[in-house]
Amino acid sequence: MSTAAHGSREAAAVAGPSAQRAPGADRAVRAAASVAPLLPMPPQRPTRTLRALDITVSLVLLVLLSPLLLLLAALVCAMDGRPVLFCQRRMGEGAREFRLYKFRTMRHDAQGPALTAGHDPRVTRLGRRLRGFHLDELPQLWNVLRGDMTLVGPRPEPSETARRYPPECHWLFSHRPGLTGPCQLRSRAEAALFDGCPDPEAYYIAVLVPLRDQLNAELLARRTPTVVAGYLIRTLWYVVSAVWDKPGTDSLQIHEEGRS
């Protein structure tokens, strides 16, 4: 795919739902509501070098960040009650499910769409802070250490959302999902796209998933330790830059805390 073509697709997605009313766009959004069978497939595991990097980095970070993890757990428990962790089935490599861990950021009685963004009232006050700096995702380092996830790769989707992917995008689920990656680093910019969108989940599947599919394909075709290190540095900057980003802007998150 040429750079110009990729840039035009990205610009169209950033323009938001109102810019997607080309002929057939409404039909594509409606088709996204269907669920296609997603069968187990041969896993495409990371190389031994990348797996060694996953183990080393995740283990070091878990040890170094253990005081912060304990503090965040205590804050969630004190301000929002139990459970402290949110656990959900996500689609892993080989289209096999695994249990993903995050700090809980939504109310106990939260119900509604899987996609949460912007000023979602289901998100707690503390949860909004955790999401703003992506601190709610730190427990996923345990998933990386276990081998459920890798440091850099496609974003892990909830199983229900994964089954709604277009068949031509199912190849992605043969790969191990990542803690960070090109799509994760776009989540803050994409969050604003869903304000006023009548069906944000269908829009996500019909419009953003094909774009993310291309970004993930480009990453997986050239993923090396050097590329992984580069994404880790970019991720650190992305988290720090939340300090001066627009207040109250959450990152786009696809999870179903109200339906776990």
PDB file of C-alpha atoms in Angstrom:
ATOM      1  CA  MET A   1       0.000   0.000   0.000  1.00  0.00           C
ATOM      2  CA  SER A   2       1.449   3.387  -0.971  1.00  0.00           C
ATOM      3  CA  THR A   3       2.192   6.077   1.597  1.00  0.00           C
ATOM      4  CA  ALA A   4      -0.300   8.405  -0.073  1.00  0.00           C
ATOM      5  CA  ALA A   5      -3.069   5.811   0.027  1.00  0.00           C
ATOM      6  CA  HIS A   6      -2.346   4.984   3.648  1.00  0.00           C
ATOM      7  CA  GLY A   7      -2.333   8.688   4.523  1.00  0.00           C
ATOM      8  CA  SER A   8      -5.718   9.223   2.869  1.00  0.00           C
ATOM      9  CA  ARG A   9      -7.260   6.339   4.840  1.00  0.00           C
ATOM     10  CA  GLU A  10      -5.824   7.692   8.069  1.00  0.00           C
ATOM     11  CA  ALA A  11      -7.069  11.208   7.349  1.00  0.00           C
ATOM     12  CA  ALA A  12     -10.538   9.862   6.594  1.00  0.00           C
ATOM     13  CA  ALA A  13     -10.684   7.998   9.879  1.00  0.00           C
ATOM     14  CA  VAL A  14      -9.468  11.001  11.880  1.00  0.00           C
ATOM     15  CA  ALA A  15     -12.133  13.143  10.213  1.00  0.00           C
ATOM     16  CA  GLY A  16     -14.734  11.190  12.185  1.00  0.00           C
ATOM     17  CA  PRO A  17     -18.086   9.552  11.481  1.00  0.00           C
ATOM     18  CA  SER A  18     -19.508  12.508   9.557  1.00  0.00           C
ATOM     19  CA  ALA A  19     -16.758  12.171   6.944  1.00  0.00           C
ATOM     20  CA  GLN A  20     -17.487   8.505   6.331  1.00  0.00           C
ATOM     21  CA  ARG A  21     -20.803   8.886   4.472  1.00  0.00           C
ATOM     22  CA  ALA A  22     -19.431   7.855   1.114  1.00  0.00           C
ATOM     23  CA  PRO A  23     -21.587   5.469  -0.947  1.00  0.00           C
ATOM     24  CA  GLY A  24     -21.793   2.146   0.851  1.00  0.00           C
ATOM     25  CA  ALA A  25     -20.436   3.479   4.173  1.00  0.00           C
ATOM     26  CA  ASP A  26     -23.764   3.102   5.978  1.00  0.00           C
ATOM     27  CA  ARG A  27     -24.058  -0.417   4.583  1.00  0.00           C
ATOM     28  CA  ALA A  28     -20.588  -1.284   5.898  1.00  0.00           C
ATOM     29  CA  VAL A  29     -21.457  -0.003   9.367  1.00  0.00           C
ATOM     30  CA  ARG A  30     -24.646  -2.083   9.437  1.00  0.00           C
ATOM     31  CA  ALA A  31     -22.722  -5.157   8.268  1.00  0.00           C
ATOM     32  CA  ALA A  32     -20.322  -4.708  11.183  1.00  0.00           C
ATOM     33  CA  ALA A  33     -23.105  -5.698  13.560  1.00  0.00           C
ATOM     34  CA  SER A  34     -22.932  -9.293  12.321  1.00  0.00           C
ATOM     35  CA  VAL A  35     -20.829 -11.941  14.038  1.00  0.00           C
ATOM     36  CA  ALA A  36     -18.623 -14.199  11.892  1.00  0.00           C
ATOM     37  CA  PRO A  37     -17.223 -17.528  13.117  1.00  0.00           C
ATOM     38  CA  LEU A  38     -13.683 -17.202  14.451  1.00  0.00           C
ATOM     39  CA  LEU A  39     -11.993 -20.594  14.560  1.00  0.00           C
ATOM     40  CA  PRO A  40      -8.644 -21.490  16.213  1.00  0.00           C
ATOM     41  CA  MET A  41      -5.704 -21.035  13.855  1.00  0.00           C
ATOM     42  CA  PRO A  42      -1.982 -21.831  13.913  1.00  0.00           C
ATOM     43  CA  PRO A  43      -0.287 -19.325  16.259  1.00  0.00           C
ATOM     44  CA  GLN A  44       2.450 -17.037  14.932  1.00  0.00           C
ATOM     45  CA  ARG A  45       4.642 -16.820  18.031  1.00  0.00           C
ATOM     46  CA  PRO A  46       7.306 -14.143  18.563  1.00  0.00           C
ATOM     47  CA  THR A  47      10.914 -15.161  17.935  1.00  0.00           C
ATOM     48  CA  ARG A  48      13.030 -16.440  20.833  1.00  0.00           C
ATOM     49  CA  THR A  49      14.854 -13.110  20.932  1.00  0.00           C
ATOM     50  CA  LEU A  50      11.614 -11.163  21.234  1.00  0.00           C
ATOM     51  CA  ARG A  51      10.300 -13.568  23.868  1.00  0.00           C
ATOM     52  CA  ALA A  52      13.508 -13.162  25.891  1.00  0.00           C
ATOM     53  CA  LEU A  53      13.043  -9.392  25.623  1.00  0.00           C
ATOM     54  CA  ASP A  54       9.428  -9.740  26.816  1.00  0.00           C
ATOM     55  CA  ILE A  55      10.476 -11.726  29.881  1.00  0.00           C
ATOM     56  CA  THR A  56      13.378  -9.436  30.790  1.00  0.00           C
ATOM     57  CA  VAL A  57      11.547  -6.122  30.407  1.00  0.00           C
ATOM     58  CA  SER A  58       8.272  -7.226  32.018  1.00  0.00           C
ATOM     59  CA  LEU A  59      10.036  -8.839  34.986  1.00  0.00           C
ATOM     60  CA  VAL A  60      12.257  -5.795  35.586  1.00  0.00           C
ATOM     61  CA  LEU A  61       9.305  -3.406  35.331  1.00  0.00           C
ATOM     62  CA  LEU A  62       7.141  -5.504  37.650  1.00  0.00           C
ATOM     63  CA  VAL A  63       9.882  -5.400  40.280  1.00  0.00           C
ATOM     64  CA  LEU A  64      10.691  -1.703  39.850  1.00  0.00           C
ATOM     65  CA  LEU A  65       7.040  -0.641  39.707  1.00  0.00           C
ATOM     66  CA  SER A  66       5.804  -2.903  42.524  1.00  0.00           C
ATOM     67  CA  PRO A  67       5.502   0.026  45.011  1.00  0.00           C
ATOM     68  CA  LEU A  68       3.419   1.958  42.464  1.00  0.00           C
ATOM     69  CA  LEU A  69       1.278  -1.096  41.713  1.00  0.00           C
ATOM     70  CA  LEU A  70       0.563  -1.592  45.420  1.00  0.00           C
ATOM     71  CA  LEU A  71      -0.274   2.098  45.832  1.00  0.00           C
ATOM     72  CA  LEU A  72      -2.672   2.076  42.880  1.00  0.00           C
ATOM     73  CA  ALA A  73      -4.325  -1.100  44.166  1.00  0.00           C
ATOM     74  CA  ALA A  74      -4.826   0.532  47.577  1.00  0.00           C
ATOM     75  CA  LEU A  75      -6.303   3.670  45.965  1.00  0.00           C
ATOM     76  CA  VAL A  76      -8.760   1.695  43.844  1.00  0.00           C
ATOM     77  CA  CYS A  77      -9.822  -0.340  46.870  1.00  0.00           C
ATOM     78  CA  ALA A  78     -10.218   2.735  49.108  1.00  0.00           C
ATOM     79  CA  MET A  79     -12.018   4.965  46.591  1.00  0.00           C
ATOM     80  CA  ASP A  80     -13.994   2.536  44.448  1.00  0.00           C
ATOM     81  CA  GLY A  81     -14.120  -0.661  46.508  1.00  0.00           C
ATOM     82  CA  ARG A  82     -13.474  -4.190  45.395  1.00  0.00           C
ATOM     83  CA  PRO A  83     -12.595  -5.819  43.099  1.00  0.00           C
ATOM     84  CA  VAL A  84      -9.363  -3.937  42.492  1.00  0.00           C
ATOM     85  CA  LEU A  85      -8.568  -5.748  39.251  1.00  0.00           C
ATOM     86  CA  PHE A  86     -10.772  -6.065  36.213  1.00  0.00           C
ATOM     87  CA  CYS A  87     -10.379  -9.412  34.412  1.00  0.00           C
ATOM     88  CA  GLN A  88     -11.739 -10.153  30.964  1.00  0.00           C
ATOM     89  CA  ARG A  89     -11.428 -12.767  28.259  1.00  0.00           C
ATOM     90  CA  ARG A  90      -9.451 -11.395  25.324  1.00  0.00           C
ATOM     91  CA  MET A  91      -8.582 -12.956  21.986  1.00  0.00           C
ATOM     92  CA  GLY A  92      -4.975 -14.162  21.987  1.00  0.00           C
ATOM     93  CA  GLU A  93      -2.633 -15.755  19.464  1.00  0.00           C
ATOM     94  CA  GLY A  94      -4.094 -18.586  17.460  1.00  0.00           C
ATOM     95  CA  ALA A  95      -7.589 -17.143  18.130  1.00  0.00           C
ATOM     96  CA  ARG A  96      -7.467 -18.655  21.621  1.00  0.00           C
ATOM     97  CA  GLU A  97      -8.757 -16.691  24.584  1.00  0.00           C
ATOM     98  CA  PHE A  98      -6.759 -15.584  27.605  1.00  0.00           C
ATOM     99  CA  ARG A  99      -7.571 -13.614  30.752  1.00  0.00           C
ATOM    100  CA  LEU A 100      -6.354 -10.008  30.664  1.00  0.00           C
ATOM    101  CA  TYR A 101      -5.801  -7.965  33.846  1.00  0.00           C
ATOM    102  CA  LYS A 102      -6.269  -4.235  34.401  1.00  0.00           C
ATOM    103  CA  PHE A 103      -7.000  -1.969  37.330  1.00  0.00           C
ATOM    104  CA  ARG A 104     -10.755  -1.451  37.503  1.00  0.00           C
ATOM    105  CA  THR A 105     -11.769   2.003  36.235  1.00  0.00           C
ATOM    106  CA  MET A 106     -15.566   1.684  35.940  1.00  0.00           C
ATOM    107  CA  ARG A 107     -18.440   1.491  38.388  1.00  0.00           C
ATOM    108  CA  HIS A 108     -19.646  -1.902  39.620  1.00  0.00           C
ATOM    109  CA  ASP A 109     -23.040  -1.459  37.946  1.00  0.00           C
ATOM    110  CA  ALA A 110     -21.640  -0.172  34.647  1.00  0.00           C
ATOM    111  CA  GLN A 111     -23.637  -1.358  31.655  1.00  0.00           C
ATOM    112  CA  GLY A 112     -23.565  -0.299  28.038  1.00  0.00           C
ATOM    113  CA  PRO A 113     -21.436  -0.542  24.895  1.00  0.00           C
ATOM    114  CA  ALA A 114     -18.056  -2.224  24.937  1.00  0.00           C
ATOM    115  CA  LEU A 115     -16.346   0.867  23.590  1.00  0.00           C
ATOM    116  CA  THR A 116     -15.607   3.574  26.148  1.00  0.00           C
ATOM    117  CA  ALA A 117     -14.168   6.977  25.258  1.00  0.00           C
ATOM    118  CA  GLY A 118     -14.464  10.683  25.945  1.00  0.00           C
ATOM    119  CA  HIS A 119     -16.536  11.560  29.020  1.00  0.00           C
ATOM    120  CA  ASP A 120     -18.134   8.168  29.591  1.00  0.00           C
ATOM    121  CA  PRO A 121     -20.182   8.466  32.816  1.00  0.00           C
ATOM    122  CA  ARG A 122     -19.444   4.835  33.711  1.00  0.00           C
ATOM    123  CA  VAL A 123     -15.799   5.690  34.406  1.00  0.00           C
ATOM    124  CA  THR A 124     -15.017   6.594  38.026  1.00  0.00           C
ATOM    125  CA  ARG A 125     -13.160   9.758  39.000  1.00  0.00           C
ATOM    126  CA  LEU A 126     -10.036   7.777  39.900  1.00  0.00           C
ATOM    127  CA  GLY A 127     -10.495   5.607  36.830  1.00  0.00           C
ATOM    128  CA  ARG A 128     -10.375   8.666  34.584  1.00  0.00           C
ATOM    129  CA  ARG A 129      -7.019   9.616  36.083  1.00  0.00           C
ATOM    130  CA  LEU A 130      -5.667   6.094  35.684  1.00  0.00           C
ATOM    131  CA  ARG A 131      -6.800   5.938  32.080  1.00  0.00           C
ATOM    132  CA  GLY A 132      -5.377   9.370  31.280  1.00  0.00           C
ATOM    133  CA  PHE A 133      -1.881   8.118  32.075  1.00  0.00           C
ATOM    134  CA  HIS A 134      -2.570   4.478  31.062  1.00  0.00           C
ATOM    135  CA  LEU A 135      -1.743   3.346  34.593  1.00  0.00           C
ATOM    136  CA  ASP A 136      -4.743   1.014  34.547  1.00  0.00           C
ATOM    137  CA  GLU A 137      -2.864  -1.152  32.028  1.00  0.00           C
ATOM    138  CA  LEU A 138       0.211  -1.803  34.184  1.00  0.00           C
ATOM    139  CA  PRO A 139      -1.106  -5.206  35.407  1.00  0.00           C
ATOM    140  CA  GLN A 140      -0.804  -6.385  31.799  1.00  0.00           C
ATOM    141  CA  LEU A 141       2.928  -6.686  32.425  1.00  0.00           C
ATOM    142  CA  TRP A 142       1.931  -9.929  34.159  1.00  0.00           C
ATOM    143  CA  ASN A 143       0.234 -11.034  30.934  1.00  0.00           C
ATOM    144  CA  VAL A 144       3.470 -10.283  29.057  1.00  0.00           C
ATOM    145  CA  LEU A 145       5.543 -12.253  31.557  1.00  0.00           C
ATOM    146  CA  ARG A 146       3.144 -15.215  31.319  1.00  0.00           C
ATOM    147  CA  GLY A 147       3.329 -15.227  27.520  1.00  0.00           C
ATOM    148  CA  ASP A 148      -0.310 -14.232  26.930  1.00  0.00           C
ATOM    149  CA  MET A 149       0.906 -10.964  25.424  1.00  0.00           C
ATOM    150  CA  THR A 150       4.066  -9.447  24.003  1.00  0.00           C
ATOM    151  CA  LEU A 151       5.519  -5.987  24.560  1.00  0.00           C
ATOM    152  CA  VAL A 152       4.720  -4.653  21.081  1.00  0.00           C
ATOM    153  CA  GLY A 153       1.942  -6.060  18.936  1.00  0.00           C
ATOM    154  CA  PRO A 154      -1.733  -5.721  17.993  1.00  0.00           C
ATOM    155  CA  ARG A 155      -4.106  -4.506  20.684  1.00  0.00           C
ATOM    156  CA  PRO A 156      -5.891  -7.405  22.437  1.00  0.00           C
ATOM    157  CA  GLU A 157      -9.590  -7.315  21.617  1.00  0.00           C
ATOM    158  CA  PRO A 158     -12.454  -8.576  23.788  1.00  0.00           C
ATOM    159  CA  SER A 159     -13.644 -11.896  22.397  1.00  0.00           C
ATOM    160  CA  GLU A 160     -17.066 -10.504  21.475  1.00  0.00           C
ATOM    161  CA  THR A 161     -15.496  -7.636  19.522  1.00  0.00           C
ATOM    162  CA  ALA A 162     -12.991  -9.957  17.819  1.00  0.00           C
ATOM    163  CA  ARG A 163     -15.809 -12.137  16.499  1.00  0.00           C
ATOM    164  CA  ARG A 164     -17.298  -9.095  14.779  1.00  0.00           C
ATOM    165  CA  TYR A 165     -14.115  -8.431  12.800  1.00  0.00           C
ATOM    166  CA  PRO A 166     -14.443  -8.665   9.002  1.00  0.00           C
ATOM    167  CA  PRO A 167     -13.222 -12.111   7.814  1.00  0.00           C
ATOM    168  CA  GLU A 168     -10.354 -10.493   5.887  1.00  0.00           C
ATOM    169  CA  CYS A 169      -8.996  -9.188   9.215  1.00  0.00           C
ATOM    170  CA  HIS A 170      -9.133 -12.531  11.084  1.00  0.00           C
ATOM    171  CA  TRP A 171      -5.478 -13.212  10.221  1.00  0.00           C
ATOM    172  CA  LEU A 172      -4.538 -10.783  12.982  1.00  0.00           C
ATOM    173  CA  PHE A 173      -5.636 -13.249  15.667  1.00  0.00           C
ATOM    174  CA  SER A 174      -2.915 -15.703  14.732  1.00  0.00           C
ATOM    175  CA  HIS A 175      -0.454 -13.249  16.335  1.00  0.00           C
ATOM    176  CA  ARG A 176       0.221 -12.558  20.013  1.00  0.00           C
ATOM    177  CA  PRO A 177      -1.360  -9.258  21.130  1.00  0.00           C
ATOM    178  CA  GLY A 178       0.825  -6.485  22.511  1.00  0.00           C
ATOM    179  CA  LEU A 179       0.958  -4.130  25.457  1.00  0.00           C
ATOM    180  CA  THR A 180       1.741  -1.259  23.090  1.00  0.00           C
ATOM    181  CA  GLY A 181       1.946  -0.717  19.359  1.00  0.00           C
ATOM    182  CA  PRO A 182       0.914   1.669  16.574  1.00  0.00           C
ATOM    183  CA  CYS A 183      -2.803   1.338  17.310  1.00  0.00           C
ATOM    184  CA  GLN A 184      -2.409   1.771  21.066  1.00  0.00           C
ATOM    185  CA  LEU A 185      -0.472   4.997  20.443  1.00  0.00           C
ATOM    186  CA  ARG A 186      -3.426   6.381  18.461  1.00  0.00           C
ATOM    187  CA  SER A 187      -6.064   5.713  21.108  1.00  0.00           C
ATOM    188  CA  ARG A 188      -6.082   9.239  22.553  1.00  0.00           C
ATOM    189  CA  ALA A 189      -6.594  10.839  19.134  1.00  0.00           C
ATOM    190  CA  GLU A 190      -9.299   8.351  18.169  1.00  0.00           C
ATOM    191  CA  ALA A 191     -11.304   8.843  21.367  1.00  0.00           C
ATOM    192  CA  ALA A 192     -12.877  12.082  20.121  1.00  0.00           C
ATOM    193  CA  LEU A 193     -14.189  10.386  16.958  1.00  0.00           C
ATOM    194  CA  PHE A 194     -17.042   8.755  18.836  1.00  0.00           C
ATOM    195  CA  ASP A 195     -18.637  11.847  20.360  1.00  0.00           C
ATOM    196  CA  GLY A 196     -22.136  11.960  18.890  1.00  0.00           C
ATOM    197  CA  CYS A 197     -21.675   8.724  16.940  1.00  0.00           C
ATOM    198  CA  PRO A 198     -24.998   6.816  16.997  1.00  0.00           C
ATOM    199  CA  ASP A 199     -23.358   3.374  16.967  1.00  0.00           C
ATOM    200  CA  PRO A 200     -19.696   3.690  18.044  1.00  0.00           C
ATOM    201  CA  GLU A 201     -19.088  -0.079  18.121  1.00  0.00           C
ATOM    202  CA  ALA A 202     -20.254  -0.538  14.527  1.00  0.00           C
ATOM    203  CA  TYR A 203     -18.222   2.491  13.435  1.00  0.00           C
ATOM    204  CA  TYR A 204     -15.149   1.052  15.122  1.00  0.00           C
ATOM    205  CA  ILE A 205     -15.533  -2.293  13.337  1.00  0.00           C
ATOM    206  CA  ALA A 206     -16.410  -0.859   9.914  1.00  0.00           C
ATOM    207  CA  VAL A 207     -14.006   2.086   9.757  1.00  0.00           C
ATOM    208  CA  LEU A 208     -11.177   1.845  12.290  1.00  0.00           C
ATOM    209  CA  VAL A 209     -10.548  -1.907  12.255  1.00  0.00           C
ATOM    210  CA  PRO A 210      -9.486  -1.948   8.555  1.00  0.00           C
ATOM    211  CA  LEU A 211      -7.165   0.991   9.230  1.00  0.00           C
ATOM    212  CA  ARG A 212      -5.694  -0.721  12.298  1.00  0.00           C
ATOM    213  CA  ASP A 213      -5.342  -3.907  10.262  1.00  0.00           C
ATOM    214  CA  GLN A 214      -2.966  -2.113   7.884  1.00  0.00           C
ATOM    215  CA  LEU A 215      -0.970  -0.549  10.724  1.00  0.00           C
ATOM    216  CA  ASN A 216      -0.575  -3.931  12.425  1.00  0.00           C
ATOM    217  CA  ALA A 217       0.475  -5.595   9.166  1.00  0.00           C
ATOM    218  CA  GLU A 218       3.240  -3.020   8.707  1.00  0.00           C
ATOM    219  CA  LEU A 219       4.418  -3.544  12.304  1.00  0.00           C
ATOM    220  CA  LEU A 220       4.446  -7.340  12.173  1.00  0.00           C
ATOM    221  CA  ALA A 221       6.343  -7.346   8.864  1.00  0.00           C
ATOM    222  CA  ARG A 222       9.311  -5.527  10.436  1.00  0.00           C
ATOM    223  CA  ARG A 223       9.126  -6.253  14.170  1.00  0.00           C
ATOM    224  CA  THR A 224      12.689  -6.578  15.485  1.00  0.00           C
ATOM    225  CA  PRO A 225      14.246  -5.862  18.911  1.00  0.00           C
ATOM    226  CA  THR A 226      15.229  -2.423  17.600  1.00  0.00           C
ATOM    227  CA  VAL A 227      11.668  -1.682  16.498  1.00  0.00           C
ATOM    228  CA  VAL A 228      10.335  -2.928  19.849  1.00  0.00           C
ATOM    229  CA  ALA A 229      12.759  -0.669  21.726  1.00  0.00           C
ATOM    230  CA  GLY A 230      11.647   2.259  19.587  1.00  0.00           C
ATOM    231  CA  TYR A 231       7.987   1.644  20.413  1.00  0.00           C
ATOM    232  CA  LEU A 232       8.757   1.380  24.118  1.00  0.00           C
ATOM    233  CA  ILE A 233      10.435   4.802  24.004  1.00  0.00           C
ATOM    234  CA  ARG A 234       7.520   6.259  22.037  1.00  0.00           C
ATOM    235  CA  THR A 235       5.095   4.766  24.537  1.00  0.00           C
ATOM    236  CA  LEU A 236       6.907   6.372  27.455  1.00  0.00           C
ATOM    237  CA  TRP A 237       6.697   9.750  25.696  1.00  0.00           C
ATOM    238  CA  TYR A 238       3.017   9.137  24.869  1.00  0.00           C
ATOM    239  CA  VAL A 239       2.234   8.515  28.539  1.00  0.00           C
ATOM    240  CA  VAL A 240       4.205  11.552  29.735  1.00  0.00           C
ATOM    241  CA  SER A 241       2.568  13.787  27.111  1.00  0.00           C
ATOM    242  CA  ALA A 242      -0.805  13.189  28.789  1.00  0.00           C
ATOM    243  CA  VAL A 243       0.275  15.877  31.290  1.00  0.00           C
ATOM    244  CA  TRP A 244      -0.284  18.673  28.749  1.00  0.00           C
ATOM    245  CA  ASP A 245      -2.974  17.063  26.612  1.00  0.00           C
ATOM    246  CA  LYS A 246      -6.518  18.400  26.782  1.00  0.00           C
ATOM    247  CA  PRO A 247      -7.896  17.761  30.302  1.00  0.00           C
ATOM    248  CA  GLY A 248     -10.638  15.191  30.545  1.00  0.00           C
ATOM    249  CA  THR A 249      -9.760  13.430  27.304  1.00  0.00           C
ATOM    250  CA  ASP A 250      -9.673   9.676  27.819  1.00  0.00           C
ATOM    251  CA  SER A 251      -7.989   7.236  25.519  1.00  0.00           C
ATOM    252  CA  LEU A 252     -10.144   5.019  23.362  1.00  0.00           C
ATOM    253  CA  GLN A 253     -10.590   1.696  25.114  1.00  0.00           C
ATOM    254  CA  ILE A 254     -12.336  -1.399  23.905  1.00  0.00           C
ATOM    255  CA  HIS A 255     -13.331  -3.368  26.918  1.00  0.00           C
ATOM    256  CA  GLU A 256     -16.509  -4.468  28.604  1.00  0.00           C
ATOM    257  CA  GLU A 257     -16.099  -3.811  32.286  1.00  0.00           C
ATOM    258  CA  GLY A 258     -19.827  -3.714  32.676  1.00  0.00           C
ATOM    259  CA  ARG A 259     -20.227  -7.147  31.091  1.00  0.00           C
ATOM    260  CA  SER A 260     -17.359  -9.175  32.509  1.00  0.00           C
TER     261      SER A 260
END
